[in-house]
Amino acid sequence: MAFDTKLLEIIACPVCKGKLRFDRDNNELISTAAKLAYPVQDDIPVLLENEARDLSLEEIEKWNS
């Protein structure tokens, strides 16, 4: 089973309430507004701020371009 990208239409970043984008390569949900990447484990998004990693400036620029 793969992560259901339809979820992206109904879930939001818990920090900024903004849209999330799926990074298939790293299996993460990206919030450029909050500058965080949330892991997806066993096809389940882990939307906890303390489980997220900080995005680098380069990653933010990549996602915003």
PDB file of N, CA and C in Angstrom:
ATOM      1  N   MET A   1       0.849  -1.196   0.000  1.00  0.00           N
ATOM      2  CA  MET A   1       0.000   0.000   0.000  1.00  0.00           C
ATOM      3  C   MET A   1       0.880   1.240   0.000  1.00  0.00           C
ATOM      4  N   ALA A   2       0.498   2.238  -0.742  1.00  0.00           N
ATOM      5  CA  ALA A   2       1.262   3.480  -0.821  1.00  0.00           C
ATOM      6  C   ALA A   2       0.480   4.605  -0.143  1.00  0.00           C
ATOM      7  N   PHE A   3       1.198   5.646   0.217  1.00  0.00           N
ATOM      8  CA  PHE A   3       0.559   6.809   0.843  1.00  0.00           C
ATOM      9  C   PHE A   3      -0.516   7.360  -0.081  1.00  0.00           C
ATOM     10  N   ASP A   4      -1.690   7.600   0.455  1.00  0.00           N
ATOM     11  CA  ASP A   4      -2.824   8.105  -0.313  1.00  0.00           C
ATOM     12  C   ASP A   4      -2.718   9.619  -0.449  1.00  0.00           C
ATOM     13  N   THR A   5      -2.317  10.077  -1.627  1.00  0.00           N
ATOM     14  CA  THR A   5      -2.126  11.516  -1.829  1.00  0.00           C
ATOM     15  C   THR A   5      -3.445  12.285  -1.786  1.00  0.00           C
ATOM     16  N   LYS A   6      -4.591  11.600  -1.855  1.00  0.00           N
ATOM     17  CA  LYS A   6      -5.879  12.279  -1.702  1.00  0.00           C
ATOM     18  C   LYS A   6      -6.015  12.882  -0.307  1.00  0.00           C
ATOM     19  N   LEU A   7      -5.290  12.315   0.653  1.00  0.00           N
ATOM     20  CA  LEU A   7      -5.292  12.870   2.013  1.00  0.00           C
ATOM     21  C   LEU A   7      -4.807  14.312   2.039  1.00  0.00           C
ATOM     22  N   LEU A   8      -3.949  14.668   1.099  1.00  0.00           N
ATOM     23  CA  LEU A   8      -3.384  16.018   1.071  1.00  0.00           C
ATOM     24  C   LEU A   8      -4.462  17.085   0.885  1.00  0.00           C
ATOM     25  N   GLU A   9      -5.615  16.691   0.348  1.00  0.00           N
ATOM     26  CA  GLU A   9      -6.707  17.641   0.156  1.00  0.00           C
ATOM     27  C   GLU A   9      -7.415  17.978   1.464  1.00  0.00           C
ATOM     28  N   ILE A  10      -7.288  17.104   2.472  1.00  0.00           N
ATOM     29  CA  ILE A  10      -8.059  17.317   3.705  1.00  0.00           C
ATOM     30  C   ILE A  10      -7.202  17.533   4.954  1.00  0.00           C
ATOM     31  N   ILE A  11      -5.914  17.199   4.890  1.00  0.00           N
ATOM     32  CA  ILE A  11      -5.075  17.419   6.073  1.00  0.00           C
ATOM     33  C   ILE A  11      -4.256  18.699   5.891  1.00  0.00           C
ATOM     34  N   ALA A  12      -3.795  19.235   7.000  1.00  0.00           N
ATOM     35  CA  ALA A  12      -3.023  20.472   6.976  1.00  0.00           C
ATOM     36  C   ALA A  12      -1.882  20.377   7.983  1.00  0.00           C
ATOM     37  N   CYS A  13      -0.931  21.254   7.832  1.00  0.00           N
ATOM     38  CA  CYS A  13       0.178  21.331   8.775  1.00  0.00           C
ATOM     39  C   CYS A  13      -0.380  21.722  10.147  1.00  0.00           C
ATOM     40  N   PRO A  14      -0.056  20.964  11.189  1.00  0.00           N
ATOM     41  CA  PRO A  14      -0.581  21.300  12.516  1.00  0.00           C
ATOM     42  C   PRO A  14       0.026  22.579  13.104  1.00  0.00           C
ATOM     43  N   VAL A  15       1.135  23.022  12.563  1.00  0.00           N
ATOM     44  CA  VAL A  15       1.790  24.219  13.087  1.00  0.00           C
ATOM     45  C   VAL A  15       1.206  25.490  12.457  1.00  0.00           C
ATOM     46  N   CYS A  16       1.155  25.522  11.114  1.00  0.00           N
ATOM     47  CA  CYS A  16       0.716  26.747  10.436  1.00  0.00           C
ATOM     48  C   CYS A  16      -0.652  26.624   9.770  1.00  0.00           C
ATOM     49  N   LYS A  17      -1.221  25.410   9.782  1.00  0.00           N
ATOM     50  CA  LYS A  17      -2.521  25.119   9.156  1.00  0.00           C
ATOM     51  C   LYS A  17      -2.489  25.253   7.641  1.00  0.00           C
ATOM     52  N   GLY A  18      -1.288  25.297   7.068  1.00  0.00           N
ATOM     53  CA  GLY A  18      -1.140  25.418   5.617  1.00  0.00           C
ATOM     54  C   GLY A  18      -1.155  24.075   4.917  1.00  0.00           C
ATOM     55  N   LYS A  19      -1.083  24.148   3.594  1.00  0.00           N
ATOM     56  CA  LYS A  19      -1.077  22.945   2.765  1.00  0.00           C
ATOM     57  C   LYS A  19       0.212  22.154   2.946  1.00  0.00           C
ATOM     58  N   LEU A  20       0.069  20.851   2.759  1.00  0.00           N
ATOM     59  CA  LEU A  20       1.218  19.945   2.798  1.00  0.00           C
ATOM     60  C   LEU A  20       1.422  19.367   1.404  1.00  0.00           C
ATOM     61  N   ARG A  21       2.680  19.071   1.085  1.00  0.00           N
ATOM     62  CA  ARG A  21       2.998  18.414  -0.186  1.00  0.00           C
ATOM     63  C   ARG A  21       3.770  17.140   0.113  1.00  0.00           C
ATOM     64  N   PHE A  22       3.534  16.122  -0.697  1.00  0.00           N
ATOM     65  CA  PHE A  22       4.166  14.827  -0.475  1.00  0.00           C
ATOM     66  C   PHE A  22       5.495  14.749  -1.214  1.00  0.00           C
ATOM     67  N   ASP A  23       6.538  14.454  -0.470  1.00  0.00           N
ATOM     68  CA  ASP A  23       7.869  14.222  -1.035  1.00  0.00           C
ATOM     69  C   ASP A  23       8.049  12.710  -1.141  1.00  0.00           C
ATOM     70  N   ARG A  24       7.804  12.195  -2.330  1.00  0.00           N
ATOM     71  CA  ARG A  24       7.845  10.753  -2.560  1.00  0.00           C
ATOM     72  C   ARG A  24       9.241  10.180  -2.317  1.00  0.00           C
ATOM     73  N   ASP A  25      10.280  10.924  -2.698  1.00  0.00           N
ATOM     74  CA  ASP A  25      11.657  10.437  -2.554  1.00  0.00           C
ATOM     75  C   ASP A  25      12.032  10.186  -1.096  1.00  0.00           C
ATOM     76  N   ASN A  26      11.592  11.075  -0.204  1.00  0.00           N
ATOM     77  CA  ASN A  26      11.950  10.964   1.211  1.00  0.00           C
ATOM     78  C   ASN A  26      10.805  10.460   2.091  1.00  0.00           C
ATOM     79  N   ASN A  27       9.651  10.200   1.473  1.00  0.00           N
ATOM     80  CA  ASN A  27       8.483   9.721   2.202  1.00  0.00           C
ATOM     81  C   ASN A  27       8.135  10.667   3.361  1.00  0.00           C
ATOM     82  N   GLU A  28       7.967  11.947   3.002  1.00  0.00           N
ATOM     83  CA  GLU A  28       7.674  12.982   3.988  1.00  0.00           C
ATOM     84  C   GLU A  28       6.589  13.909   3.451  1.00  0.00           C
ATOM     85  N   LEU A  29       5.912  14.581   4.372  1.00  0.00           N
ATOM     86  CA  LEU A  29       4.985  15.638   4.023  1.00  0.00           C
ATOM     87  C   LEU A  29       5.677  16.961   4.317  1.00  0.00           C
ATOM     88  N   ILE A  30       5.671  17.834   3.330  1.00  0.00           N
ATOM     89  CA  ILE A  30       6.436  19.077   3.390  1.00  0.00           C
ATOM     90  C   ILE A  30       5.518  20.266   3.657  1.00  0.00           C
ATOM     91  N   SER A  31       5.897  21.068   4.648  1.00  0.00           N
ATOM     92  CA  SER A  31       5.242  22.350   4.909  1.00  0.00           C
ATOM     93  C   SER A  31       6.302  23.434   4.765  1.00  0.00           C
ATOM     94  N   THR A  32       6.289  24.117   3.622  1.00  0.00           N
ATOM     95  CA  THR A  32       7.292  25.164   3.422  1.00  0.00           C
ATOM     96  C   THR A  32       7.000  26.372   4.315  1.00  0.00           C
ATOM     97  N   ALA A  33       5.730  26.615   4.621  1.00  0.00           N
ATOM     98  CA  ALA A  33       5.379  27.756   5.480  1.00  0.00           C
ATOM     99  C   ALA A  33       5.943  27.570   6.889  1.00  0.00           C
ATOM    100  N   ALA A  34       5.841  26.361   7.420  1.00  0.00           N
ATOM    101  CA  ALA A  34       6.357  26.073   8.759  1.00  0.00           C
ATOM    102  C   ALA A  34       7.817  25.626   8.724  1.00  0.00           C
ATOM    103  N   LYS A  35       8.340  25.393   7.513  1.00  0.00           N
ATOM    104  CA  LYS A  35       9.725  24.950   7.317  1.00  0.00           C
ATOM    105  C   LYS A  35       9.984  23.601   7.990  1.00  0.00           C
ATOM    106  N   LEU A  36       8.990  22.689   7.845  1.00  0.00           N
ATOM    107  CA  LEU A  36       9.072  21.379   8.469  1.00  0.00           C
ATOM    108  C   LEU A  36       8.758  20.268   7.474  1.00  0.00           C
ATOM    109  N   ALA A  37       9.338  19.090   7.728  1.00  0.00           N
ATOM    110  CA  ALA A  37       9.049  17.885   6.962  1.00  0.00           C
ATOM    111  C   ALA A  37       8.581  16.820   7.954  1.00  0.00           C
ATOM    112  N   TYR A  38       7.352  16.355   7.753  1.00  0.00           N
ATOM    113  CA  TYR A  38       6.766  15.349   8.634  1.00  0.00           C
ATOM    114  C   TYR A  38       6.963  13.960   8.024  1.00  0.00           C
ATOM    115  N   PRO A  39       7.389  12.992   8.816  1.00  0.00           N
ATOM    116  CA  PRO A  39       7.595  11.644   8.271  1.00  0.00           C
ATOM    117  C   PRO A  39       6.269  10.937   7.992  1.00  0.00           C
ATOM    118  N   VAL A  40       6.320  10.029   7.025  1.00  0.00           N
ATOM    119  CA  VAL A  40       5.201   9.126   6.762  1.00  0.00           C
ATOM    120  C   VAL A  40       5.722   7.733   7.082  1.00  0.00           C
ATOM    121  N   GLN A  41       5.147   7.099   8.102  1.00  0.00           N
ATOM    122  CA  GLN A  41       5.600   5.779   8.557  1.00  0.00           C
ATOM    123  C   GLN A  41       4.483   4.761   8.357  1.00  0.00           C
ATOM    124  N   ASP A  42       4.796   3.694   7.648  1.00  0.00           N
ATOM    125  CA  ASP A  42       3.790   2.661   7.345  1.00  0.00           C
ATOM    126  C   ASP A  42       2.554   3.276   6.699  1.00  0.00           C
ATOM    127  N   ASP A  43       2.780   4.227   5.780  1.00  0.00           N
ATOM    128  CA  ASP A  43       1.724   4.922   5.030  1.00  0.00           C
ATOM    129  C   ASP A  43       0.841   5.812   5.893  1.00  0.00           C
ATOM    130  N   ILE A  44       1.296   6.128   7.106  1.00  0.00           N
ATOM    131  CA  ILE A  44       0.539   6.995   8.009  1.00  0.00           C
ATOM    132  C   ILE A  44       1.356   8.255   8.295  1.00  0.00           C
ATOM    133  N   PRO A  45       0.805   9.442   7.995  1.00  0.00           N
ATOM    134  CA  PRO A  45       1.527  10.677   8.286  1.00  0.00           C
ATOM    135  C   PRO A  45       1.646  10.897   9.796  1.00  0.00           C
ATOM    136  N   VAL A  46       2.846  11.228  10.239  1.00  0.00           N
ATOM    137  CA  VAL A  46       3.089  11.527  11.653  1.00  0.00           C
ATOM    138  C   VAL A  46       3.149  13.058  11.761  1.00  0.00           C
ATOM    139  N   LEU A  47       1.995  13.651  12.042  1.00  0.00           N
ATOM    140  CA  LEU A  47       1.881  15.110  12.050  1.00  0.00           C
ATOM    141  C   LEU A  47       2.100  15.677  13.451  1.00  0.00           C
ATOM    142  N   LEU A  48       3.252  15.370  14.002  1.00  0.00           N
ATOM    143  CA  LEU A  48       3.647  15.877  15.315  1.00  0.00           C
ATOM    144  C   LEU A  48       4.874  16.757  15.127  1.00  0.00           C
ATOM    145  N   GLU A  49       4.805  17.967  15.663  1.00  0.00           N
ATOM    146  CA  GLU A  49       5.900  18.911  15.484  1.00  0.00           C
ATOM    147  C   GLU A  49       7.223  18.352  15.999  1.00  0.00           C
ATOM    148  N   ASN A  50       7.187  17.632  17.109  1.00  0.00           N
ATOM    149  CA  ASN A  50       8.439  17.115  17.671  1.00  0.00           C
ATOM    150  C   ASN A  50       8.988  15.922  16.882  1.00  0.00           C
ATOM    151  N   GLU A  51       8.206  15.359  15.951  1.00  0.00           N
ATOM    152  CA  GLU A  51       8.684  14.276  15.080  1.00  0.00           C
ATOM    153  C   GLU A  51       9.162  14.807  13.731  1.00  0.00           C
ATOM    154  N   ALA A  52       8.839  16.055  13.431  1.00  0.00           N
ATOM    155  CA  ALA A  52       9.211  16.655  12.145  1.00  0.00           C
ATOM    156  C   ALA A  52      10.667  17.111  12.178  1.00  0.00           C
ATOM    157  N   ARG A  53      11.243  17.185  10.978  1.00  0.00           N
ATOM    158  CA  ARG A  53      12.592  17.732  10.885  1.00  0.00           C
ATOM    159  C   ARG A  53      12.519  19.099  10.219  1.00  0.00           C
ATOM    160  N   ASP A  54      13.486  19.943  10.545  1.00  0.00           N
ATOM    161  CA  ASP A  54      13.552  21.271   9.944  1.00  0.00           C
ATOM    162  C   ASP A  54      14.023  21.157   8.501  1.00  0.00           C
ATOM    163  N   LEU A  55      13.373  21.920   7.631  1.00  0.00           N
ATOM    164  CA  LEU A  55      13.796  21.974   6.233  1.00  0.00           C
ATOM    165  C   LEU A  55      14.962  22.943   6.086  1.00  0.00           C
ATOM    166  N   SER A  56      15.888  22.605   5.217  1.00  0.00           N
ATOM    167  CA  SER A  56      16.990  23.515   4.919  1.00  0.00           C
ATOM    168  C   SER A  56      16.486  24.605   3.977  1.00  0.00           C
ATOM    169  N   LEU A  57      17.233  25.694   3.897  1.00  0.00           N
ATOM    170  CA  LEU A  57      16.882  26.783   2.993  1.00  0.00           C
ATOM    171  C   LEU A  57      16.820  26.279   1.555  1.00  0.00           C
ATOM    172  N   GLU A  58      17.747  25.390   1.185  1.00  0.00           N
ATOM    173  CA  GLU A  58      17.764  24.839  -0.169  1.00  0.00           C
ATOM    174  C   GLU A  58      16.492  24.029  -0.447  1.00  0.00           C
ATOM    175  N   GLU A  59      16.045  23.245   0.539  1.00  0.00           N
ATOM    176  CA  GLU A  59      14.819  22.457   0.360  1.00  0.00           C
ATOM    177  C   GLU A  59      13.602  23.356   0.213  1.00  0.00           C
ATOM    178  N   ILE A  60      13.529  24.405   1.023  1.00  0.00           N
ATOM    179  CA  ILE A  60      12.408  25.333   0.940  1.00  0.00           C
ATOM    180  C   ILE A  60      12.365  26.001  -0.425  1.00  0.00           C
ATOM    181  N   GLU A  61      13.525  26.424  -0.919  1.00  0.00           N
ATOM    182  CA  GLU A  61      13.590  27.053  -2.241  1.00  0.00           C
ATOM    183  C   GLU A  61      13.177  26.079  -3.322  1.00  0.00           C
ATOM    184  N   LYS A  62      13.590  24.826  -3.199  1.00  0.00           N
ATOM    185  CA  LYS A  62      13.223  23.794  -4.177  1.00  0.00           C
ATOM    186  C   LYS A  62      11.721  23.616  -4.235  1.00  0.00           C
ATOM    187  N   TRP A  63      11.076  23.520  -3.070  1.00  0.00           N
ATOM    188  CA  TRP A  63       9.634  23.310  -3.023  1.00  0.00           C
ATOM    189  C   TRP A  63       8.832  24.535  -3.435  1.00  0.00           C
ATOM    190  N   ASN A  64       9.407  25.712  -3.257  1.00  0.00           N
ATOM    191  CA  ASN A  64       8.693  26.942  -3.616  1.00  0.00           C
ATOM    192  C   ASN A  64       8.901  27.341  -5.075  1.00  0.00           C
ATOM    193  N   SER A  65       9.791  26.645  -5.770  1.00  0.00           N
ATOM    194  CA  SER A  65      10.037  27.031  -7.175  1.00  0.00           C
ATOM    195  C   SER A  65       9.101  26.335  -8.127  1.00  0.00           C
TER     196      SER A  65
END
